[in-house]
C-alpha cells in the first residue's frame, strides 16, 4: 500500500501549529531517562495511485498536544473487547464504525494484551486522491532503559504493554492516544471504492475491515525509521534512533522459492543501502524469515515497512502486510505473517502454535543431536522458539529453547536411554509435543559400547570368557581413546594365550561329536572353563554323553576305536591300541584319554583353522555360521589367524547389532 504526498497534505492540515519538541538524537537515546520521539503516519493507496510516496511525522508541540487532538464536544469513545478504545466524532457512519470494530475485535482475539488500553484516534475524512485508502501509525515512540532493546524507539502502544504503565496517560485526544488511523471517506471519488458491511469484498471494491487490519499492524509497530534524504537512505536518521522493527532486518545468502535457506546476517547501518534494490529479510523469531518490500526506487512509508508483494501475492494467504491491497482481496483475521511480525516486536499472541514435525535424533559420544521441521506459516499462530526436552528414566535431563530447526545436547551419560520431545512455543504457551521417530536414543562413547571400559570388558568376555583386570581394562580404554580402534583391540585380545582354553573345548567338541558344536552347548562350556572348571571335567562329561556312548557302556576296545576314528580320522595301529588298553586297565579316566587324543599334535594341527573359526565366531557372534561364513572365516584364519578374524568381526555390523543397546 503506497503513500502519496497529496493525501498526506490533507492530513497535515490537522497538525497543530505549535512549536515541535526537540527531536531525540541517537546518542541521547542511550541515556538512562525516558525519551519521547515523534510518531509517524503511513498512507496506503491502491496500486497505481500517482504521486510520490512518503511518511508524515507527527510532531507533538511543547505543551504535549498531539497532532491528532480532537477537542470538540462530539468526540466519542467506542471500546470493543480486548483492550482497544476507538476515539471518533459523531460524523463517522455506523456501518463504518462496525467494520472498524470488527477488525479491532480480530486484533483483540489475536493479541494477549494485559497492559493499558490502546486508544486509536480514528477519522473518516476526505483524503486527496481517489486511490488513497488511509493513513495510520503510532502517535509517538519512546526510548526507555526499561524496555528490552536499549537506544531503540518503541511505538507507544507496545511500550505501554511491555512496561505495564500508561506512559502517555489514559483516554483520547491530546497526548493520550497511542495510534492514529484515518480512512479516506471519498475513496473512489465518492466513497464507492469501499466495501462496507459485507464479509468479503467484491472484485471492484476494497474491503474496509481488511484495510483496518493492515493499518493497525503499522500502529502496533510495523514501521521503519529509515528515510530517503538527498537520495541517500538515512538509517538510523541523524536525529532519531532506529525503531524496534528495524532491529530485525537481515540479509540472506541463499534463497529459494520456499524462502531463505540460510541463517540471516543482521543488517547494520554500515550497509543501509541494502534497504533498497535488494533482497531484504525480517529475522522472524519463529525462525522463518519474511522477505520485506525493498524496491530499487525508495518509496517512503512503503519500502521496508511492508512485506514483499512478489514473495507473498494475494493467493498466498500471507499478503495482509504487503504494500498493495488489491480490489476484492479480503482478510477476515490477522494472517500468520503479520502475527509473526508483531510477535517478534514484543507483542504477545493469544493462540499457541502448531507442533513441529519430522523430529529425528541421533546419539553420539555423550551427546544427542536433534533436528525437526518447523511449522509453516500456514499452520496458524507463529512460534517464538522451539522447546527441546530430553528425558531419561522418566525425568527431564535437559531442556533448551532454539529458534533453529536443529539442536545438540552434550555432556550426557553414555549408555543411558533418552527420549526427545519438541514443542513450538510462543507467549500463549506450548504446542503439543512432537516426539522423535526413534525415541530411544543412547549416547555411546565407542559404538556399540557406552564407554571404552565397557568395550574392553566385552572383548575379554567374548574372546576369553573372563573379565579383564583393572590394569588391562585401563590400558585398552586408554588406547581406544587415543589412536586405537575396537577392531585393533579385538585382534590384540584374540592373541592372548588364555584363548587356548576355549580352543581346547572346541577341539573336544570337534573330536567327540564330529560336527560343529551347538551354540548353547558351546557357550555353556565356554562359561564353565571361564569360571575355572578344568578340561578334565569337560572331557569326562563328553565321554559319558549319550551321543558318544549311544546310550550304553562302551567296551574299552570299542571306546579306543571310536576315539581314533572320530578324533584322528583313522583306525588304531596294534601297538597304539594295546598301549591305550593297558592305560585304561591301569585306571586312566576315559575323559583324560580323550583330552590326550584331542590335544595331540596330530589333532591340533588338523583342527587349527576350524577350532579358531568356531572359538572366535561363537564368542563374538553367539550364533551358528552359514556355509558361506564358515568358508570365508576359514580363509581369514588361514591367512591371519584368530587375531585376524577377531579384527574383522569387531568391525562388522553383526557385532555392532549384537551389542548395541536397545
XYZ file of C-alpha atoms in Angstrom:
662
model
C 0.000 0.000 0.000
C 1.695 3.152 -1.259
C 1.534 6.589 0.437
C 1.400 9.771 -1.643
C 2.183 13.352 -0.736
C -1.103 14.918 -1.802
C -3.064 12.717 0.541
C -0.582 13.381 3.325
C -1.044 17.117 2.927
C -4.733 16.672 3.581
C -3.922 15.046 6.894
C -1.197 17.543 7.683
C -3.847 20.251 7.931
C -4.903 18.604 11.172
C -1.453 19.021 12.703
C -1.290 21.725 15.351
C 0.825 24.737 14.580
C 2.678 24.821 17.908
C 6.458 24.530 18.152
C 7.708 20.982 17.671
C 9.599 19.432 20.554
C 13.320 18.858 20.090
C 13.969 15.511 18.401
C 15.948 12.858 20.239
C 19.418 12.122 18.901
C 20.795 8.633 18.571
C 23.309 9.331 21.313
C 20.874 10.801 23.792
C 18.694 7.746 23.315
C 21.286 5.786 25.246
C 20.691 7.825 28.425
C 19.002 6.346 31.458
C 15.987 8.623 31.095
C 12.895 8.033 29.023
C 12.810 9.920 25.708
C 9.805 10.745 23.520
C 10.035 10.639 19.725
C 7.594 11.946 17.111
C 5.146 9.425 15.708
C 4.684 8.715 12.022
C 1.768 8.247 9.668
C 1.944 5.830 6.741
C -0.538 6.419 3.954
C -1.721 3.424 1.957
C -3.173 3.552 -1.551
C -4.376 1.288 -4.282
C -1.744 0.079 -6.786
C -1.046 2.652 -9.466
C -2.108 5.703 -7.450
C 0.056 8.606 -8.768
C 2.266 10.806 -6.648
C 5.444 10.430 -4.654
C 5.181 8.257 -1.540
C 6.287 9.309 1.914
C 5.609 9.147 5.619
C 4.424 12.113 7.611
C 5.890 12.778 11.035
C 3.534 13.607 13.864
C 5.201 16.384 15.836
C 3.900 16.933 19.373
C 4.116 20.544 20.479
C 5.770 21.800 23.655
C 2.518 21.628 25.573
C 2.228 17.947 24.764
C -0.771 18.392 22.482
C -0.885 15.687 19.873
C -1.244 16.345 16.185
C -4.270 14.089 16.401
C -6.035 16.136 19.052
C -9.794 16.460 18.739
C -11.380 18.522 21.452
C -14.845 19.195 20.101
C -17.863 18.136 22.100
C -18.863 15.426 19.624
C -15.850 13.226 20.421
C -16.924 9.694 21.328
C -15.377 6.520 22.760
C -16.111 3.061 21.487
C -14.487 0.218 23.426
C -14.555 -3.243 21.865
C -13.428 -6.152 23.993
C -9.744 -6.808 24.274
C -8.004 -3.590 25.064
C -8.732 -1.154 22.212
C -10.521 2.175 22.556
C -11.717 3.798 19.355
C -11.803 7.611 19.556
C -14.023 9.231 16.923
C -16.534 12.001 16.355
C -20.236 11.727 15.622
C -19.788 12.111 11.869
C -18.467 8.566 11.392
C -21.208 6.399 9.859
C -22.356 3.495 11.992
C -21.573 0.960 9.247
C -18.000 2.234 9.023
C -17.610 2.004 12.793
C -18.940 -1.529 12.736
C -16.311 -2.614 10.203
C -13.523 -0.871 12.127
C -14.650 -2.551 15.337
C -14.805 -5.910 13.571
C -11.152 -5.540 12.624
C -10.207 -4.410 16.127
C -12.042 -7.389 17.563
C -9.896 -9.639 15.381
C -6.774 -7.945 16.732
C -8.163 -8.282 20.255
C -8.530 -12.003 19.765
C -5.080 -12.259 18.182
C -3.141 -10.431 20.903
C -2.937 -11.328 24.584
C -2.919 -7.799 25.990
C -2.506 -7.117 29.676
C -1.318 -3.512 29.565
C -3.249 -0.236 29.287
C -5.985 0.159 26.714
C -4.789 1.162 23.236
C -6.558 4.348 22.208
C -6.921 4.812 18.444
C -7.649 8.298 17.136
C -9.922 7.464 14.207
C -11.189 9.738 11.464
C -13.430 9.153 8.461
C -12.336 12.105 6.351
C -11.683 13.057 2.719
C -8.121 12.444 1.573
C -6.695 13.771 -1.673
C -6.514 11.101 -4.379
C -9.292 8.704 -5.317
C -6.986 5.735 -4.738
C -5.942 6.842 -1.269
C -7.212 4.424 1.351
C -5.943 5.750 4.647
C -3.107 6.843 6.881
C -2.051 5.160 10.101
C 0.813 4.841 12.518
C 1.971 5.117 16.130
C 1.263 8.510 17.664
C 4.739 8.537 19.189
C 7.769 6.401 20.015
C 9.524 6.007 23.346
C 13.150 5.209 24.110
C 13.339 3.915 27.661
C 16.013 1.943 29.558
C 13.294 -0.285 30.987
C 12.424 -1.616 27.539
C 14.189 -4.714 26.152
C 16.311 -3.040 23.452
C 18.367 -0.051 24.604
C 18.520 3.080 22.489
C 15.528 1.902 20.465
C 12.267 3.649 19.653
C 9.233 1.612 20.713
C 5.744 2.530 19.488
C 3.876 3.943 22.459
C 1.256 1.165 22.469
C 3.944 -1.533 22.693
C 5.925 0.430 25.270
C 2.836 0.696 27.449
C 2.160 -3.021 27.083
C 5.717 -4.034 27.960
C 6.064 -1.584 30.853
C 2.570 -2.206 32.195
C 2.013 1.524 32.637
C 0.226 4.133 30.559
C 3.185 6.349 29.712
C 1.069 8.848 27.778
C -1.988 8.782 30.023
C -5.411 7.190 29.571
C -8.164 8.222 27.204
C -8.313 10.009 23.887
C -7.035 13.249 22.496
C -4.088 15.425 23.436
C -1.105 13.197 24.164
C -3.180 10.186 25.161
C -3.937 8.217 22.002
C -1.448 5.511 21.055
C -2.330 5.188 17.413
C -3.696 7.259 14.544
C -5.977 5.888 11.855
C -7.642 7.982 9.146
C -9.635 6.358 6.338
C -10.477 8.158 3.103
C -14.211 8.730 3.112
C -14.056 9.699 -0.583
C -12.066 6.715 -1.866
C -13.004 6.172 -5.469
C -14.201 9.790 -5.673
C -17.393 9.332 -3.700
C -16.582 6.532 -1.279
C -17.835 3.848 -3.657
C -14.438 2.134 -3.631
C -15.170 0.811 -0.149
C -16.836 -2.485 0.600
C -18.566 -1.872 3.929
C -20.522 -4.399 5.929
C -20.055 -7.439 3.668
C -17.988 -10.409 4.724
C -15.936 -10.254 1.543
C -15.136 -7.567 -0.972
C -16.471 -7.778 -4.473
C -13.997 -7.567 -7.331
C -14.245 -3.797 -7.869
C -14.166 -2.751 -4.197
C -11.703 -2.622 -1.322
C -12.676 -4.297 1.942
C -12.669 -1.712 4.722
C -12.112 -4.082 7.646
C -9.179 -5.664 5.811
C -7.590 -2.211 5.424
C -8.036 -1.627 9.163
C -6.359 -4.948 9.983
C -3.400 -3.799 7.905
C -3.249 -0.267 9.313
C -3.364 -1.418 12.931
C -0.291 -3.513 12.111
C 1.556 -0.263 11.374
C 0.237 1.300 14.559
C 1.480 -1.670 16.584
C 4.999 -1.085 15.300
C 5.461 -2.435 11.773
C 7.172 0.739 10.633
C 10.805 1.611 9.927
C 12.745 4.713 10.925
C 14.568 4.767 7.579
C 14.103 7.795 5.338
C 15.447 8.951 1.995
C 17.395 12.223 2.343
C 19.094 13.704 -0.752
C 18.809 10.341 -2.495
C 20.584 8.639 0.394
C 18.896 6.397 2.880
C 19.376 7.577 6.433
C 19.177 4.637 8.776
C 19.289 5.475 11.547
C 18.421 9.071 10.861
C 20.776 11.716 12.132
C 18.428 12.804 14.879
C 16.492 9.612 15.551
C 17.467 6.119 16.662
C 16.104 3.126 14.832
C 12.758 1.690 15.824
C 12.295 -1.773 17.296
C 11.118 -3.048 13.897
C 14.481 -2.081 12.352
C 16.416 -4.366 14.675
C 15.272 -7.434 12.769
C 16.444 -6.573 9.263
C 18.729 -9.180 7.742
C 20.331 -10.424 4.551
C 20.082 -13.955 3.194
C 22.943 -15.713 1.435
C 20.843 -18.499 -0.062
C 17.269 -18.064 -1.277
C 14.780 -20.372 -2.954
C 11.107 -20.447 -3.833
C 10.491 -21.675 -0.293
C 12.243 -18.709 1.345
C 15.601 -18.043 2.942
C 17.618 -21.261 3.124
C 20.363 -19.930 5.398
C 20.803 -18.098 8.663
C 20.220 -14.390 8.204
C 23.048 -11.893 8.627
C 21.785 -8.940 10.680
C 21.812 -5.694 8.731
C 23.645 -2.751 10.302
C 23.774 0.934 9.470
C 27.038 0.478 7.553
C 25.114 -1.224 4.747
C 21.920 0.804 4.919
C 21.785 0.973 1.110
C 20.709 -2.673 1.330
C 17.326 -1.285 2.293
C 16.526 -0.735 -1.378
C 17.070 -2.613 -4.604
C 17.959 -5.806 -2.767
C 16.532 -8.886 -1.100
C 15.891 -7.700 2.455
C 14.507 -10.015 5.119
C 12.907 -9.769 8.532
C 14.508 -12.044 11.144
C 11.357 -13.614 12.489
C 11.550 -15.134 15.993
C 9.854 -18.280 14.726
C 12.928 -18.984 12.609
C 11.142 -18.442 9.303
C 12.427 -15.229 7.749
C 9.987 -12.975 5.938
C 11.039 -11.045 2.841
C 10.477 -7.294 3.013
C 9.444 -4.891 0.265
C 12.702 -3.218 -0.839
C 12.270 -1.846 -4.389
C 15.087 -0.105 -6.241
C 13.218 3.202 -6.113
C 12.735 4.128 -2.472
C 9.101 4.539 -1.542
C 8.785 6.282 1.808
C 6.362 4.550 4.125
C 6.060 1.639 1.717
C 9.658 0.432 1.438
C 10.714 -1.975 4.206
C 7.596 -1.244 6.288
C 5.765 -3.910 4.284
C 6.311 -7.487 3.172
C 7.316 -8.230 -0.408
C 4.385 -8.408 -2.819
C 6.113 -10.846 -5.185
C 7.045 -13.287 -2.446
C 3.586 -13.054 -0.846
C 0.934 -12.494 -3.539
C -2.754 -12.319 -2.710
C -3.085 -16.049 -3.393
C -0.506 -16.949 -0.724
C -2.682 -16.076 2.264
C 0.211 -14.035 3.746
C -0.307 -10.754 1.902
C -2.102 -8.721 4.569
C 1.045 -6.663 5.238
C 2.244 -6.291 1.638
C 2.269 -2.763 0.124
C -0.728 -3.252 -2.158
C -4.253 -4.220 -1.285
C -5.999 -5.428 -4.413
C -9.655 -4.899 -5.137
C -11.504 -7.924 -3.869
C -8.646 -9.007 -1.583
C -10.134 -9.855 1.800
C -8.859 -10.949 5.185
C -11.221 -11.891 7.985
C -8.411 -12.252 10.519
C -4.787 -11.306 11.093
C -2.716 -13.557 8.856
C 0.159 -15.582 10.379
C 2.813 -13.467 8.648
C 1.610 -10.267 10.300
C 1.176 -12.101 13.590
C 4.808 -13.178 13.413
C 5.932 -9.601 12.715
C 4.231 -8.082 15.743
C 5.161 -11.029 17.943
C 8.821 -10.507 17.103
C 8.490 -6.852 18.102
C 7.286 -7.884 21.555
C 3.511 -8.329 21.366
C 2.138 -11.484 22.944
C -0.220 -13.718 20.970
C -3.276 -15.462 22.367
C -3.012 -18.745 20.407
C -0.382 -21.444 20.739
C 1.473 -22.550 17.596
C 1.225 -25.844 15.779
C 3.748 -28.531 16.794
C 6.904 -29.221 14.787
C 7.081 -32.270 12.549
C 9.634 -34.807 11.303
C 11.545 -34.869 14.573
C 14.649 -37.035 14.313
C 17.640 -37.522 16.559
C 20.964 -39.311 16.584
C 23.134 -40.248 19.541
C 26.904 -39.871 19.677
C 29.594 -39.871 22.310
C 27.953 -38.180 25.275
C 25.609 -36.242 23.003
C 22.321 -36.338 21.151
C 21.651 -34.208 18.064
C 18.064 -33.319 17.209
C 16.557 -31.928 14.035
C 12.958 -31.085 13.217
C 10.806 -29.265 10.711
C 9.358 -26.012 11.981
C 5.637 -25.379 11.375
C 4.911 -23.487 8.201
C 3.251 -20.085 8.295
C 0.065 -21.753 7.131
C -0.029 -23.787 10.352
C -1.512 -20.918 12.341
C -0.116 -18.820 15.163
C 3.666 -18.429 14.768
C 6.158 -19.633 17.346
C 8.804 -17.566 19.076
C 11.029 -20.582 19.727
C 11.067 -24.357 19.939
C 11.499 -26.137 23.269
C 13.516 -29.336 23.025
C 13.253 -31.617 26.041
C 15.452 -34.615 26.781
C 14.265 -37.208 29.304
C 15.792 -40.336 30.820
C 14.226 -42.801 33.237
C 11.058 -40.747 33.370
C 12.738 -37.480 34.389
C 13.747 -34.421 32.379
C 17.512 -34.362 31.904
C 17.870 -31.279 29.707
C 15.619 -28.639 28.193
C 16.581 -25.805 25.854
C 14.894 -23.350 23.508
C 16.066 -22.722 19.965
C 14.917 -20.686 17.009
C 16.549 -23.037 14.524
C 15.453 -26.486 13.421
C 18.472 -28.196 14.978
C 19.865 -28.533 18.496
C 22.519 -30.667 20.173
C 22.906 -31.704 23.816
C 26.399 -32.543 25.066
C 27.787 -33.968 28.285
C 25.173 -36.738 28.509
C 25.693 -40.014 30.330
C 26.764 -42.703 27.894
C 24.757 -45.896 27.906
C 21.562 -44.302 29.229
C 18.433 -44.343 27.042
C 16.967 -40.884 26.354
C 13.705 -39.669 24.854
C 13.249 -36.488 22.820
C 10.258 -34.155 22.596
C 9.981 -30.887 20.682
C 7.229 -28.309 21.129
C 6.661 -24.960 19.461
C 6.173 -22.143 21.966
C 5.043 -18.559 21.969
C 3.667 -16.150 24.522
C 0.375 -18.046 24.638
C 2.022 -21.292 25.647
C 3.229 -24.502 24.102
C 2.019 -26.692 21.286
C 1.556 -30.398 21.704
C 4.907 -32.146 21.911
C 6.258 -33.956 18.863
C 8.466 -36.958 19.538
C 11.426 -38.309 17.638
C 10.775 -41.107 15.173
C 13.393 -43.169 17.002
C 12.707 -42.203 20.573
C 15.155 -44.434 22.401
C 18.479 -42.711 21.985
C 21.546 -43.978 23.778
C 24.748 -41.931 23.714
C 27.774 -44.182 23.198
C 31.431 -43.350 23.557
C 32.577 -46.231 21.387
C 29.662 -47.723 19.436
C 28.243 -50.170 20.145
C 29.562 -49.666 23.679
C 28.718 -46.929 26.132
C 32.297 -46.493 27.308
C 35.797 -47.565 26.351
C 35.960 -49.590 29.581
C 32.740 -51.322 28.576
C 34.273 -52.172 25.206
C 37.357 -53.670 26.892
C 35.224 -55.743 29.238
C 33.055 -57.105 26.430
C 36.021 -58.023 24.224
C 37.533 -60.038 27.058
C 34.220 -61.760 27.758
C 33.540 -62.544 24.101
C 37.033 -63.781 23.252
C 38.427 -65.148 26.520
C 35.365 -65.723 28.662
C 36.655 -63.613 31.547
C 36.799 -60.029 32.764
C 39.960 -58.002 32.267
C 41.926 -56.886 35.273
C 41.734 -53.215 36.227
C 45.111 -52.628 34.607
C 44.124 -54.457 31.419
C 40.855 -52.526 31.170
C 42.579 -49.195 31.748
C 45.226 -49.943 29.130
C 42.675 -50.850 26.444
C 40.443 -47.877 27.323
C 43.408 -45.520 27.097
C 44.362 -46.809 23.665
C 40.768 -46.666 22.437
C 40.549 -43.017 23.477
C 43.703 -42.151 21.603
C 44.747 -43.881 18.407
C 43.417 -47.423 18.603
C 40.173 -48.937 17.351
C 37.780 -51.602 18.543
C 38.969 -53.889 15.738
C 42.621 -53.447 16.677
C 41.939 -54.186 20.337
C 39.906 -57.272 19.430
C 42.900 -58.520 17.474
C 45.154 -57.956 20.480
C 42.830 -59.805 22.888
C 42.466 -62.722 20.441
C 46.257 -63.168 20.534
C 46.136 -63.712 24.320
C 47.383 -67.172 25.422
C 44.234 -67.613 27.503
C 42.272 -68.173 24.279
C 43.768 -71.697 24.358
C 41.258 -72.881 26.961
C 38.420 -72.185 24.573
C 40.281 -73.814 21.703
C 40.619 -76.968 23.817
C 36.859 -77.086 24.365
C 36.228 -76.648 20.640
C 38.734 -79.382 19.782
C 36.962 -81.744 22.184
C 33.659 -80.958 20.505
C 35.077 -81.477 17.051
C 36.730 -84.719 18.093
C 33.897 -86.229 20.135
C 30.935 -85.318 18.006
C 32.445 -84.832 14.571
C 30.354 -81.717 13.967
C 30.251 -78.029 14.817
C 29.058 -77.512 18.379
C 25.588 -76.177 19.039
C 25.662 -72.551 20.297
C 24.001 -73.254 23.624
C 26.263 -76.186 24.447
C 29.448 -74.429 23.424
C 28.503 -71.295 25.343
C 27.795 -73.393 28.420
C 31.240 -74.980 28.377
C 32.901 -71.673 27.496
C 31.297 -70.232 30.615
C 32.345 -73.258 32.679
C 36.017 -73.101 31.776
C 35.843 -69.339 32.104
C 34.921 -69.694 35.760
C 37.681 -72.243 36.393
C 36.245 -75.685 35.583
C 39.071 -77.967 34.430
C 39.265 -79.516 30.991
C 39.154 -82.958 32.682
C 35.626 -82.255 33.863
C 34.590 -81.200 30.376
C 36.155 -84.279 28.787
C 34.635 -86.664 31.346
C 31.216 -85.199 30.680
C 31.733 -85.694 26.966
C 32.934 -89.259 27.488
C 29.737 -90.289 29.174
C 27.495 -88.279 26.855
C 24.740 -90.413 25.363
C 25.593 -89.163 21.903
C 29.116 -90.635 22.194
C 28.301 -93.867 24.026
C 24.991 -94.420 22.219
C 23.136 -94.997 25.469
C 25.285 -97.874 26.844
C 28.630 -98.626 28.403
C 31.107 -98.978 25.566
C 33.802 -101.691 25.946
C 37.329 -100.304 26.241
C 38.323 -101.695 22.851
C 35.356 -100.081 21.137
C 35.989 -96.819 23.011
C 39.584 -96.739 21.732
C 38.445 -97.493 18.184
C 35.858 -94.667 18.383
C 38.431 -92.211 19.744
C 40.867 -92.987 16.919
C 38.155 -92.828 14.283
C 36.438 -89.671 15.465
C 39.359 -87.635 16.677
C 42.208 -88.765 14.423
C 40.147 -89.935 11.451
C 41.929 -93.318 11.283
C 41.960 -96.780 12.760
C 44.372 -97.560 15.616
C 47.563 -99.459 14.923
C 48.080 -102.602 17.034
C 50.804 -101.116 19.207
C 48.816 -97.971 19.851
C 45.644 -99.804 20.702
C 47.483 -102.110 23.085
C 49.018 -99.120 24.812
C 45.680 -97.454 25.432
C 44.068 -100.695 26.588
C 46.822 -101.019 29.185
C 46.391 -97.385 30.319
C 42.654 -97.787 30.733
C 43.150 -101.040 32.642
C 45.535 -99.217 34.993
C 42.813 -96.627 35.786
C 43.235 -93.908 33.202
C 39.968 -91.955 33.052
C 38.325 -92.156 29.655
C 37.899 -88.334 29.707
C 41.628 -87.875 30.304
C 42.343 -90.231 27.449
C 40.144 -88.154 25.158
C 41.952 -84.966 26.190
C 45.236 -86.642 25.229
C 43.775 -87.564 21.838
C 42.203 -84.139 21.337
C 45.378 -82.270 22.327
C 47.702 -84.469 20.325
C 49.838 -82.676 17.794
C 48.020 -84.576 15.074
C 44.546 -83.357 16.111
C 45.660 -79.829 16.963
C 47.160 -79.457 13.501
C 44.066 -80.938 11.849
C 41.644 -78.604 13.661
C 43.736 -75.433 13.803
C 41.578 -73.489 11.338
C 38.067 -74.724 12.284
C 38.812 -74.541 16.024
C 39.902 -70.908 15.742
C 36.965 -70.066 13.489
C 34.496 -71.539 15.978
C 36.137 -70.160 19.115
C 36.251 -66.617 17.734
C 32.957 -66.525 15.838
C 30.871 -68.209 18.526
C 32.353 -65.916 21.132
C 31.749 -62.743 19.153
C 28.548 -63.527 17.251
C 26.898 -66.113 19.550
C 25.199 -67.926 16.670
C 25.832 -70.686 14.138
C 27.634 -69.769 10.945
C 26.282 -70.056 7.451
C 28.137 -72.208 4.958
C 29.444 -69.100 3.238
C 30.586 -67.574 6.512
C 32.374 -70.757 7.532
C 34.337 -70.757 4.272
C 35.080 -67.015 4.418
C 36.175 -67.104 8.046
C 38.349 -70.146 7.427
C 40.133 -68.202 4.705
C 40.764 -65.314 7.129
C 42.125 -67.620 9.846
C 44.348 -69.410 7.348
C 45.893 -66.094 6.438
C 45.993 -64.117 9.697
C 44.924 -66.469 12.455
C 42.446 -65.838 15.242
C 43.533 -62.179 15.641
C 42.677 -61.507 12.002
C 39.169 -62.922 12.352
C 38.595 -61.079 15.633
C 39.592 -57.826 13.926
C 37.151 -58.425 11.070
C 34.215 -59.375 13.308
C 34.725 -56.470 15.709
C 34.203 -54.100 12.781
C 31.160 -55.949 11.455
C 27.527 -54.872 11.530
C 26.615 -58.171 13.207
C 28.865 -57.458 16.171
C 27.523 -53.911 16.412
C 23.931 -55.159 16.296
C 24.573 -57.778 18.952
C 25.945 -55.332 21.495
C 24.254 -52.034 20.659
C 21.831 -51.137 23.475
C 18.162 -51.392 22.649
